[in-house]
Coordinates of C-alpha atoms in Angstrom, one line a residue:
M1 CA 124.0 -245.8 147.0
K2 CA 124.1 -242.7 143.8
K3 CA 124.3 -239.0 144.7
F4 CA 120.8 -238.4 145.9
Y5 CA 119.7 -235.3 144.8
F6 CA 116.8 -233.8 146.8
I7 CA 114.4 -231.9 144.6
F8 CA 114.7 -228.8 147.5
L9 CA 113.2 -225.7 145.5
A10 CA 116.0 -222.8 145.1
A11 CA 118.7 -225.8 144.5
V12 CA 104.3 -240.9 132.3
L13 CA 102.9 -242.4 132.3
L14 CA 105.6 -242.6 129.2
T15 CA 104.7 -245.9 128.5
Q16 CA 104.2 -246.2 124.4
Y17 CA 100.3 -245.8 126.1
A18 CA 98.4 -246.1 122.3
C19 CA 95.0 -244.3 121.9
A20 CA 92.2 -246.2 120.5
Q21 CA 91.2 -245.6 117.1
Q22 CA 87.0 -245.4 118.4
N23 CA 85.5 -241.7 118.6
K24 CA 84.2 -243.6 121.6
P25 CA 85.5 -242.0 125.1
N26 CA 88.8 -243.7 126.5
K27 CA 88.4 -246.1 129.4
A28 CA 92.0 -244.7 130.3
E29 CA 92.1 -241.2 130.2
E30 CA 88.3 -241.4 132.3
A31 CA 90.2 -242.7 134.8
L32 CA 92.3 -240.0 134.5
K33 CA 90.5 -237.5 134.5
A34 CA 87.6 -238.5 137.6
G35 CA 91.3 -238.6 139.9
I36 CA 92.7 -235.3 138.6
K37 CA 89.4 -233.7 138.8
K38 CA 88.9 -235.1 142.5
A39 CA 92.2 -234.8 143.8
Y40 CA 93.4 -231.7 142.3
P41 CA 91.7 -228.7 144.6
A42 CA 93.5 -230.1 147.8
C43 CA 96.8 -229.1 146.2
V44 CA 98.4 -226.4 147.0
R45 CA 101.8 -223.9 146.8
M46 CA 103.5 -222.8 149.6
W47 CA 106.1 -220.5 151.3
S48 CA 107.5 -218.8 154.8
Y49 CA 105.2 -216.0 155.2
D50 CA 105.9 -213.1 158.2
T51 CA 102.6 -212.7 158.8
T52 CA 103.5 -209.1 161.1
A53 CA 105.7 -207.7 158.0
N54 CA 103.6 -209.4 155.4
K55 CA 106.4 -210.4 153.4
R56 CA 108.2 -214.1 151.6
T57 CA 110.4 -215.0 153.4
G58 CA 111.4 -217.5 151.7
G59 CA 111.4 -220.1 148.5
Q60 CA 108.4 -222.0 146.6
F61 CA 107.6 -225.6 147.6
S62 CA 104.5 -228.4 147.0
G63 CA 101.7 -229.4 149.7
V64 CA 98.0 -230.5 150.0
V65 CA 95.0 -230.4 152.9
V66 CA 94.5 -234.2 153.3
D67 CA 91.3 -234.0 157.0
K68 CA 88.6 -231.8 158.1
E69 CA 91.3 -230.0 160.1
H70 CA 93.0 -229.0 157.6
H71 CA 96.8 -230.8 158.2
I72 CA 98.4 -229.8 155.4
L73 CA 101.5 -233.4 154.0
T74 CA 104.5 -232.2 153.0
A75 CA 108.5 -232.6 152.9
A76 CA 110.5 -232.5 155.9
H77 CA 113.2 -230.0 154.1
V78 CA 111.2 -227.2 153.5
T79 CA 110.3 -227.1 156.6
W80 CA 110.9 -225.8 160.1
P81 CA 108.8 -226.5 163.2
G82 CA 106.8 -223.3 164.2
L83 CA 107.2 -220.9 161.4
T84 CA 104.4 -219.7 159.2
Y85 CA 104.1 -219.3 155.2
K86 CA 102.0 -218.9 153.2
V87 CA 99.6 -221.3 151.7
M88 CA 97.8 -220.7 148.0
F89 CA 94.8 -222.8 147.0
P90 CA 94.6 -223.7 143.0
D91 CA 91.0 -221.5 143.1
G92 CA 93.1 -218.9 144.3
R93 CA 92.2 -218.8 147.7
E94 CA 94.5 -218.2 150.2
A95 CA 96.1 -219.2 153.9
I96 CA 98.5 -219.5 156.6
A97 CA 98.8 -222.7 157.8
V98 CA 101.7 -223.1 160.9
A99 CA 104.8 -226.4 160.8
L100 CA 104.1 -228.7 163.1
G101 CA 106.4 -231.8 163.2
K102 CA 109.6 -233.4 161.4
I103 CA 111.9 -235.9 161.3
E104 CA 115.1 -236.2 159.1
L105 CA 117.3 -238.5 160.8
A106 CA 120.4 -237.4 162.7
A107 CA 122.7 -240.2 160.4
D108 CA 121.1 -239.5 157.2
K109 CA 119.4 -235.4 157.0
T110 CA 117.3 -237.0 153.4
R111 CA 115.5 -239.5 155.4
P112 CA 112.2 -240.0 156.4
D113 CA 112.0 -236.2 154.7
V114 CA 108.3 -236.5 156.7
A115 CA 106.8 -233.2 157.5
I116 CA 102.8 -231.8 159.5
M117 CA 101.7 -228.5 159.3
Q118 CA 98.8 -227.4 159.5
V119 CA 96.5 -225.4 158.4
I120 CA 95.2 -221.7 160.9
T121 CA 93.3 -219.1 158.7
K122 CA 89.4 -220.5 159.1
G123 CA 87.2 -221.3 155.7
D124 CA 86.1 -224.5 154.5
W125 CA 89.5 -226.0 153.1
P126 CA 89.3 -228.3 150.2
Y127 CA 91.6 -231.7 151.2
A128 CA 92.2 -235.0 149.8
D129 CA 92.0 -239.1 151.0
M130 CA 95.4 -240.4 152.3
G131 CA 95.2 -243.2 151.2
S132 CA 97.7 -246.5 151.3
S133 CA 101.6 -246.9 150.2
A134 CA 101.9 -250.2 151.5
A135 CA 99.2 -251.3 149.0
L136 CA 101.0 -249.9 145.3
V137 CA 102.6 -252.2 143.5
V138 CA 105.2 -252.3 140.5
A139 CA 104.0 -250.2 137.2
E140 CA 100.8 -248.8 139.5
P141 CA 99.5 -245.6 137.0
L142 CA 99.8 -242.9 139.5
I143 CA 99.6 -239.1 139.4
S144 CA 101.2 -236.0 140.4
I145 CA 100.2 -232.7 141.0
A146 CA 102.1 -230.4 142.7
Y147 CA 103.9 -226.9 141.7
P148 CA 107.2 -226.6 139.7
E149 CA 109.3 -222.9 140.2
T150 CA 110.5 -222.0 136.8
L151 CA 106.9 -221.7 135.7
N152 CA 105.8 -219.5 138.5
Q153 CA 101.9 -220.6 137.9
D154 CA 99.1 -219.6 140.4
K155 CA 97.3 -223.1 139.5
P156 CA 99.9 -226.6 139.4
T157 CA 101.1 -228.8 136.8
V158 CA 99.6 -232.6 136.5
R159 CA 102.4 -235.8 135.9
F160 CA 101.8 -239.2 135.4
G161 CA 103.8 -242.2 135.3
H162 CA 103.7 -245.3 137.5
V163 CA 104.6 -247.0 140.2
T164 CA 108.7 -248.8 139.3
E165 CA 110.0 -249.6 143.2
V166 CA 107.1 -249.3 146.0
K167 CA 109.6 -249.5 148.2
N168 CA 113.6 -248.6 147.5
S169 CA 116.9 -249.3 149.4
R170 CA 116.0 -246.2 152.5
G171 CA 112.3 -246.8 151.8
F172 CA 111.1 -244.0 149.0
I173 CA 108.7 -245.0 146.9
K174 CA 110.2 -244.5 143.0
S175 CA 108.7 -243.9 139.9
T176 CA 108.6 -242.5 136.5
C177 CA 106.4 -239.0 137.5
M178 CA 108.8 -235.6 137.2
M179 CA 109.9 -233.6 139.8
E180 CA 111.8 -230.7 139.7
P181 CA 112.7 -227.8 142.4
G182 CA 109.6 -226.6 143.5
D183 CA 107.9 -229.9 143.4
S184 CA 109.0 -230.7 146.5
G185 CA 106.3 -231.4 149.0
G186 CA 104.0 -232.2 146.2
P187 CA 101.8 -235.0 146.4
L188 CA 101.3 -238.1 144.3
F189 CA 98.0 -239.7 143.6
D190 CA 96.8 -243.4 143.0
L191 CA 93.7 -243.4 139.6
S192 CA 91.8 -243.1 142.1
G193 CA 92.4 -239.2 143.6
N194 CA 94.0 -240.6 147.0
V195 CA 97.8 -239.2 148.6
I196 CA 100.4 -242.5 148.8
G197 CA 102.9 -240.1 148.5
L198 CA 105.2 -236.6 149.1
H199 CA 107.6 -236.3 146.5
S200 CA 111.0 -235.7 148.1
A201 CA 114.0 -236.2 145.7
I202 CA 116.0 -237.2 142.0
E203 CA 118.0 -238.5 140.4
V204 CA 119.6 -237.0 137.2
P205 CA 117.4 -240.3 134.9
E206 CA 114.0 -239.0 134.1
D207 CA 112.2 -242.1 135.9
A208 CA 114.1 -241.9 139.0
N209 CA 111.8 -240.0 141.1
Y210 CA 111.3 -240.6 145.2
D211 CA 108.3 -240.3 147.7
V212 CA 108.0 -240.8 150.5
P213 CA 105.3 -243.5 151.7
V214 CA 102.7 -241.6 152.5
D215 CA 101.9 -245.0 155.1
L216 CA 104.5 -243.1 157.0
Y217 CA 102.6 -239.7 157.7
K218 CA 100.3 -242.4 159.2
K219 CA 102.1 -244.2 162.1
Y220 CA 104.1 -240.8 163.4
W221 CA 101.5 -239.1 163.3
K222 CA 100.9 -238.5 166.9
S223 CA 103.9 -237.4 167.0
L224 CA 104.3 -235.2 164.2
M225 CA 101.3 -232.7 165.9
L226 CA 103.7 -231.3 167.8
P227 CA 106.3 -228.6 166.7
T228 CA 108.9 -230.3 167.0
V229 CA 112.4 -231.8 165.0
Y230 CA 112.7 -235.7 165.4
H231 CA 116.5 -237.5 164.4
A232 CA 115.3 -240.5 165.6
L233 CA 111.9 -241.6 164.5
P234 CA 109.4 -240.8 167.4
D235 CA 106.8 -243.2 169.1
S236 CA 104.3 -244.9 166.3
V237 CA 100.7 -244.7 166.5
I238 CA 99.1 -244.8 163.4
I239 CA 95.3 -243.4 162.8
S240 CA 92.8 -244.4 161.6
V241 CA 92.3 -244.0 157.9
P242 CA 88.7 -244.3 155.8
R243 CA 89.2 -247.7 153.7
V244 CA 88.9 -246.4 149.8
N245 CA 88.2 -248.5 147.1
K246 CA 90.9 -247.8 144.3
S247 CA 90.0 -247.2 140.3
V248 CA 90.8 -250.3 137.4
F249 CA 93.1 -249.2 135.2
K250 CA 93.8 -250.9 131.8
E251 CA 95.8 -249.5 129.0
P252 CA 93.9 -248.9 126.1
A253 CA 93.7 -250.0 122.6
A254 CA 97.0 -250.8 121.4
A255 CA 96.6 -249.0 117.5
R256 CA 97.8 -247.0 116.0
L257 CA 96.0 -243.6 114.5
S258 CA 96.6 -243.3 110.7
K259 CA 95.2 -239.8 109.9
L260 CA 99.0 -239.1 112.5
N261 CA 100.6 -240.5 109.5
G262 CA 102.8 -237.9 107.5
T263 CA 101.6 -234.8 109.6
C264 CA 105.0 -234.9 110.8
V265 CA 109.1 -233.4 109.2
T266 CA 112.4 -233.5 109.8
I267 CA 113.7 -229.7 108.7
R268 CA 117.0 -229.1 108.6
S269 CA 119.1 -225.9 108.6
S270 CA 122.1 -224.4 109.2
S271 CA 123.2 -221.4 111.1
N272 CA 126.6 -219.4 110.9
G273 CA 127.6 -222.8 109.8
V274 CA 126.2 -224.9 112.9
S275 CA 123.9 -227.2 111.5
Q276 CA 120.5 -227.5 113.7
Q277 CA 117.6 -230.0 113.3
A278 CA 113.9 -229.5 114.2
L279 CA 110.3 -230.7 113.5
G280 CA 107.8 -229.3 111.3
A281 CA 103.6 -230.0 111.2
L282 CA 102.9 -231.0 107.9
F283 CA 99.4 -229.2 106.8
F284 CA 97.5 -229.7 103.5
V285 CA 96.2 -226.7 102.7
D286 CA 93.9 -226.3 99.3
G287 CA 91.9 -224.1 98.8
L288 CA 94.7 -221.4 99.9
H289 CA 96.9 -220.1 98.2
L290 CA 100.3 -218.5 98.3
K291 CA 101.9 -215.5 95.4
T292 CA 104.8 -217.7 95.3
S293 CA 103.3 -220.9 94.8
K294 CA 100.0 -223.1 93.6
N295 CA 101.6 -225.4 95.9
H296 CA 98.8 -227.1 98.3
T297 CA 101.4 -228.0 100.9
I298 CA 103.2 -226.1 104.4
I299 CA 104.7 -226.8 106.9
V300 CA 104.7 -225.0 110.3
S301 CA 107.5 -225.7 113.0
K302 CA 109.9 -223.5 115.4
S303 CA 111.3 -220.4 114.4
S304 CA 114.8 -219.9 116.6
I305 CA 115.9 -223.9 115.2
V306 CA 115.0 -223.2 111.5
A307 CA 117.5 -220.9 110.2
D308 CA 117.5 -219.6 106.7
A309 CA 117.7 -222.3 103.2
P310 CA 115.7 -224.4 105.1
V311 CA 115.9 -228.5 103.9
V312 CA 112.8 -230.8 104.0
M313 CA 113.6 -234.0 104.7
V314 CA 111.0 -237.0 102.9
G315 CA 112.2 -240.1 103.9
K316 CA 116.0 -240.0 102.6
K317 CA 115.3 -236.6 99.5
M318 CA 115.6 -233.6 100.8
V319 CA 113.2 -231.1 99.5
A320 CA 114.1 -226.9 99.1
A321 CA 111.8 -224.8 101.3
T322 CA 111.6 -221.5 101.3
I323 CA 110.3 -218.8 104.8
I324 CA 107.1 -217.2 104.2
S325 CA 107.0 -216.2 107.8
R326 CA 107.8 -215.7 111.3
D327 CA 106.4 -214.4 113.9
K328 CA 108.5 -214.3 117.3
E329 CA 106.2 -213.6 119.6
N330 CA 105.4 -217.3 119.3
D331 CA 108.1 -219.1 118.1
L332 CA 106.8 -219.9 115.0
V333 CA 108.0 -219.9 111.6
L334 CA 105.6 -220.7 107.8
L335 CA 107.9 -222.4 104.9
V336 CA 106.6 -223.7 101.8
P337 CA 108.0 -226.6 100.4
A338 CA 109.7 -226.6 96.8
S339 CA 107.5 -229.6 95.9
D340 CA 103.9 -230.3 96.9
I341 CA 104.1 -233.8 100.0
R342 CA 102.4 -236.5 100.9
G343 CA 100.5 -236.5 103.6
G344 CA 99.8 -233.5 106.2
I345 CA 96.2 -232.0 108.3
N346 CA 94.2 -230.9 107.0
Y347 CA 93.4 -226.8 107.8
Q348 CA 89.5 -226.7 106.1
A349 CA 88.9 -229.5 108.5
I350 CA 90.4 -228.5 112.3
C351 CA 89.8 -224.2 111.6
K352 CA 86.3 -226.0 112.2
D353 CA 86.9 -228.2 115.1
T354 CA 86.1 -225.8 117.9
L355 CA 86.9 -229.0 120.4
L356 CA 90.7 -227.7 123.0
D357 CA 89.0 -228.7 125.8
L358 CA 92.7 -228.7 128.1
A359 CA 91.5 -231.0 130.4
P360 CA 94.5 -231.3 131.8
G361 CA 94.7 -235.3 132.4
T362 CA 94.2 -235.2 128.5
F363 CA 96.9 -238.4 127.4
L364 CA 98.0 -236.7 123.5
R365 CA 100.7 -237.4 121.3
S366 CA 103.3 -236.5 118.9
P367 CA 103.9 -237.5 116.0
Q368 CA 107.7 -238.3 114.7
P369 CA 108.7 -239.1 111.3
D370 CA 111.6 -241.0 112.2
T371 CA 110.2 -243.2 116.2
A372 CA 107.8 -244.3 117.7
D373 CA 105.3 -241.0 118.5
I374 CA 105.8 -238.9 122.0
T375 CA 103.6 -239.5 124.7
G376 CA 102.3 -237.6 127.0
V377 CA 99.7 -235.9 129.8
L378 CA 98.2 -232.1 129.2
G379 CA 99.3 -230.8 132.5
S380 CA 98.1 -227.6 132.2
K381 CA 94.7 -224.9 130.9
L382 CA 96.0 -221.5 129.2
F383 CA 99.0 -219.9 130.9
L384 CA 101.5 -217.0 130.8
L385 CA 105.3 -217.2 130.5
P386 CA 106.2 -214.4 130.6
K387 CA 110.1 -214.0 129.0
V388 CA 113.0 -214.6 131.9
V389 CA 115.3 -216.9 129.5
N390 CA 114.2 -214.9 127.0
A391 CA 114.2 -211.1 127.7
G392 CA 116.3 -209.0 126.8
Y393 CA 118.7 -208.1 128.6
L394 CA 120.5 -204.5 130.0
G395 CA 122.2 -205.2 133.2
I396 CA 120.6 -202.4 135.2
F397 CA 119.3 -203.5 138.3
V398 CA 116.5 -201.2 139.5
G399 CA 114.8 -202.7 142.8
D400 CA 111.3 -203.4 144.0
N401 CA 108.4 -202.1 142.0
N402 CA 107.7 -199.1 143.9
A403 CA 111.2 -198.1 143.9
S404 CA 112.7 -195.0 141.2
T405 CA 114.6 -196.2 137.8
S406 CA 117.8 -195.1 139.7
A407 CA 120.5 -198.1 138.9
L408 CA 121.3 -199.9 142.2
W409 CA 123.4 -201.3 140.1
V410 CA 125.4 -202.2 136.4
K411 CA 126.3 -205.9 135.6
P412 CA 130.1 -205.3 134.9
N413 CA 130.2 -206.4 130.8
S414 CA 126.4 -205.8 130.5
P415 CA 125.0 -203.6 127.7
A416 CA 124.4 -200.9 129.9
A417 CA 128.4 -201.1 131.5
K418 CA 129.2 -201.6 127.9
N419 CA 127.6 -198.6 127.1
G420 CA 128.4 -196.5 129.2
I421 CA 125.3 -196.5 132.2
V422 CA 126.8 -197.0 135.8
A423 CA 124.8 -196.8 139.2
K424 CA 122.6 -194.4 140.0
D425 CA 121.1 -193.4 137.2
A426 CA 118.3 -193.0 136.0
V427 CA 116.6 -194.7 133.7
T428 CA 113.9 -191.6 132.8
E429 CA 112.7 -192.7 129.0
I430 CA 112.6 -195.8 126.8
N431 CA 112.4 -194.9 123.5
G432 CA 110.7 -192.0 124.2
L433 CA 108.1 -193.6 127.5
P434 CA 108.5 -191.9 129.6
V435 CA 109.6 -194.1 133.5
H436 CA 108.9 -192.9 136.6
T437 CA 108.8 -196.3 138.6
A438 CA 111.4 -199.5 138.6
S439 CA 107.3 -201.3 138.0
E440 CA 106.9 -199.4 134.5
F441 CA 110.9 -200.4 134.0
K442 CA 110.1 -203.8 134.3
A443 CA 107.5 -203.7 132.5
R444 CA 108.4 -201.5 128.9
M445 CA 111.5 -205.1 129.3
Q446 CA 109.2 -205.8 129.1
A447 CA 108.1 -206.0 126.0
H448 CA 112.2 -205.9 123.6
W449 CA 114.0 -209.7 122.9
P450 CA 117.5 -209.8 122.4
G451 CA 118.8 -207.8 120.0
D452 CA 116.1 -204.9 120.0
T453 CA 118.4 -201.4 120.2
L454 CA 116.7 -199.3 123.5
I455 CA 116.9 -195.4 122.8
L456 CA 116.7 -194.1 126.7
K457 CA 117.0 -191.1 128.3
I458 CA 118.8 -191.4 131.8
K459 CA 120.1 -189.8 133.7
R460 CA 122.7 -187.9 135.9
A461 CA 123.1 -185.6 138.3
E462 CA 121.0 -183.2 137.6
V463 CA 122.5 -183.8 133.5
F464 CA 120.0 -186.1 131.0
M465 CA 121.5 -187.8 128.1
T466 CA 120.2 -190.5 125.7
K467 CA 121.6 -193.5 125.7
A468 CA 121.4 -195.8 122.2
T469 CA 121.5 -199.9 123.8
V470 CA 121.4 -202.9 121.4
L471 CA 120.3 -205.3 124.2
G472 CA 121.9 -208.6 125.2
T473 CA 120.5 -211.9 125.9
V474 CA 120.3 -212.9 129.8
P475 CA 123.9 -214.7 131.3
A476 CA 123.5 -218.3 131.2
V477 CA 123.9 -219.2 135.0
H478 CA 124.7 -223.5 135.3
F479 CA 124.0 -225.2 138.2
D480 CA 125.3 -229.2 139.2
H481 CA 122.0 -230.5 139.6
P482 CA 120.1 -232.8 138.2
A483 CA 116.8 -231.4 137.1
E484 CA 119.6 -229.1 134.6
L485 CA 120.9 -232.7 133.4
F486 CA 118.5 -233.9 131.4
A487 CA 118.7 -236.1 128.8
G488 CA 119.0 -233.2 125.7
G489 CA 118.4 -230.2 127.8
K490 CA 116.4 -227.5 127.8
S491 CA 115.2 -225.4 124.3
D492 CA 116.8 -222.5 123.8
R493 CA 114.2 -220.4 123.6
R494 CA 111.0 -221.1 125.9
D495 CA 109.5 -218.7 127.4
G496 CA 108.1 -214.8 126.5
F497 CA 105.0 -216.1 125.3
K498 CA 101.1 -215.1 126.1
E499 CA 99.5 -218.0 126.7
V500 CA 100.9 -221.9 125.6
F501 CA 99.9 -225.2 127.5
A502 CA 101.9 -227.4 129.4
H503 CA 102.1 -231.3 129.2
D504 CA 105.2 -234.1 131.0
S505 CA 106.3 -235.5 126.9
R506 CA 110.4 -235.4 127.3
L507 CA 110.7 -233.6 124.3
T508 CA 114.6 -232.8 122.9
P509 CA 114.7 -229.0 121.9
Q510 CA 115.2 -230.7 118.6
R511 CA 111.8 -232.2 118.8
C512 CA 110.5 -229.6 119.2
G513 CA 108.5 -227.6 116.4
G514 CA 105.8 -230.4 115.5
P515 CA 102.3 -231.5 116.0
A516 CA 100.7 -232.9 119.2
F517 CA 97.1 -234.3 119.3
D518 CA 95.0 -236.0 121.6
C519 CA 94.0 -239.6 121.3
E520 CA 90.8 -239.2 118.3
G521 CA 93.4 -237.2 116.0
H522 CA 92.5 -233.6 117.2
F523 CA 95.1 -230.8 116.6
Y524 CA 96.2 -229.2 120.1
G525 CA 99.2 -227.2 118.7
I526 CA 102.7 -227.2 117.8
N527 CA 105.4 -228.3 120.0
I528 CA 106.7 -225.3 121.2
A529 CA 109.6 -226.2 123.6
R530 CA 111.3 -228.2 126.0
Y531 CA 110.8 -225.9 129.0
S532 CA 112.0 -228.2 132.5
R533 CA 113.0 -230.8 133.4
A534 CA 109.4 -231.4 133.7
V535 CA 107.7 -229.6 131.7
S536 CA 106.8 -229.3 127.2
I537 CA 105.6 -226.5 126.5
T538 CA 103.3 -225.6 123.6
I539 CA 101.2 -223.2 121.4
P540 CA 97.6 -224.5 120.9
S541 CA 95.9 -225.1 117.9
K542 CA 94.4 -220.9 117.8
K543 CA 97.9 -219.6 117.8
V544 CA 98.5 -221.9 114.8
L545 CA 95.9 -221.5 112.9
K546 CA 95.3 -217.1 112.9
F547 CA 99.5 -217.7 112.5
I548 CA 98.8 -219.4 109.2
A549 CA 95.3 -217.5 108.5
D550 CA 97.4 -214.0 108.3
S551 CA 100.9 -215.5 106.5
F552 CA 98.0 -215.5 103.7
Q553 CA 96.9 -212.3 104.2
K554 CA 100.3 -210.9 104.4
E555 CA 102.4 -213.0 101.7

């Protein structure tokens, strides 16, 4: 057996489902959305919590409430019997739960990874039905609804996949529903919204995702009601669970949307002598005119991977392109090719399209200029993705939000350290704006990017000084964990966005910048980054259209 990893927090059906070329609702998509709607409210985000100090004491993980008594199914490797946990529901309500029993075998603590908790806060809490993992079949479609830790969102993301092994040699369900840190303990549902597994572990390949069969929770239910760690399988008394019916799922008709042909192009450029590639969305903009060009086609792509003097590949032909504008906030760039390129998204038509019903479960297609379309499922509504990896880096740590702005420590070789800032120096102003607390300091820093110059007013003892400091990039941290080792890896620029949505399309960084559509050909936005193992993110169409309109007005 290959080395087997838990998706501990600190530590799609990606088949080629093509979509029918018809305006009537897609039955497969309807079934998927119905299952999500039923299951979603019961999926919870959790972490250990000191109820006396009202303080978080551990990392994030996921779970699901499964009955009127508010029992939560989760993974053993993220809980400890008797401890208390904060439970956060998608509707914003919060509760406290206590961990009950868990099973981790003495010979192999990774098995069977079964644990139960119970909400102790009074309330009418939503719950999902338990299904039968024994009734699963290979290729059966599945839904994952859990909370990736790196996204740090208060609502879960949806992922879609299918069964590849009903029960592998270690007793787990294997599926293509991608997981990553923070998803541990999260639920796996059948298409009817019934819990059939709980997220446990992954290996490096994106198709290697392992879930605890829900039947094990039912089998050991009585023993798991006691706050005990079992190192051997306890007595089994199977609880009675009402029989549930499964929805029928039929693959959508295999038909290619002709309207998507010619909407995606390849862009090549070079930065510091290094060649780089991106995709771009081609637009037909009849009615809009640039002062510098009479062309009727433009291209929008991902700015951070399109350098100056780009060329567009049209078949085997290279067409030079001119960069008209860039939008750092949304990482967008607008180019005009030297000559018109046939095809494109009709700009005037999509400006009249008021759709963008961001319903989790919507099938998304990302056309490719040289390969089959990449397909996935929309996993979220719009959300803020603040700068973390892509924040401007100063190298000062100032402590908790209500603390002063005195530096508790300064990272060696950081921009701050190189400019003579030392521990206990207090930052009193940034670019002329006063800062009084650590939270104000962090808020000011969020407005800036790597390469920005900050004029810092520093107080050292009773002496004030001014230092001009150029921000660097956040130092990369490398983990030898399968969630970090997937094919293609993450995009360099992947956060610092005011509005994006998530989906589970398996993009690579070089295949970002292209368009995303639903199954009826509605334009949903620009694929802006592969964020993590299980998440790609897209700038919504309204932001893209505004960028195009603003670019024409400024030109």
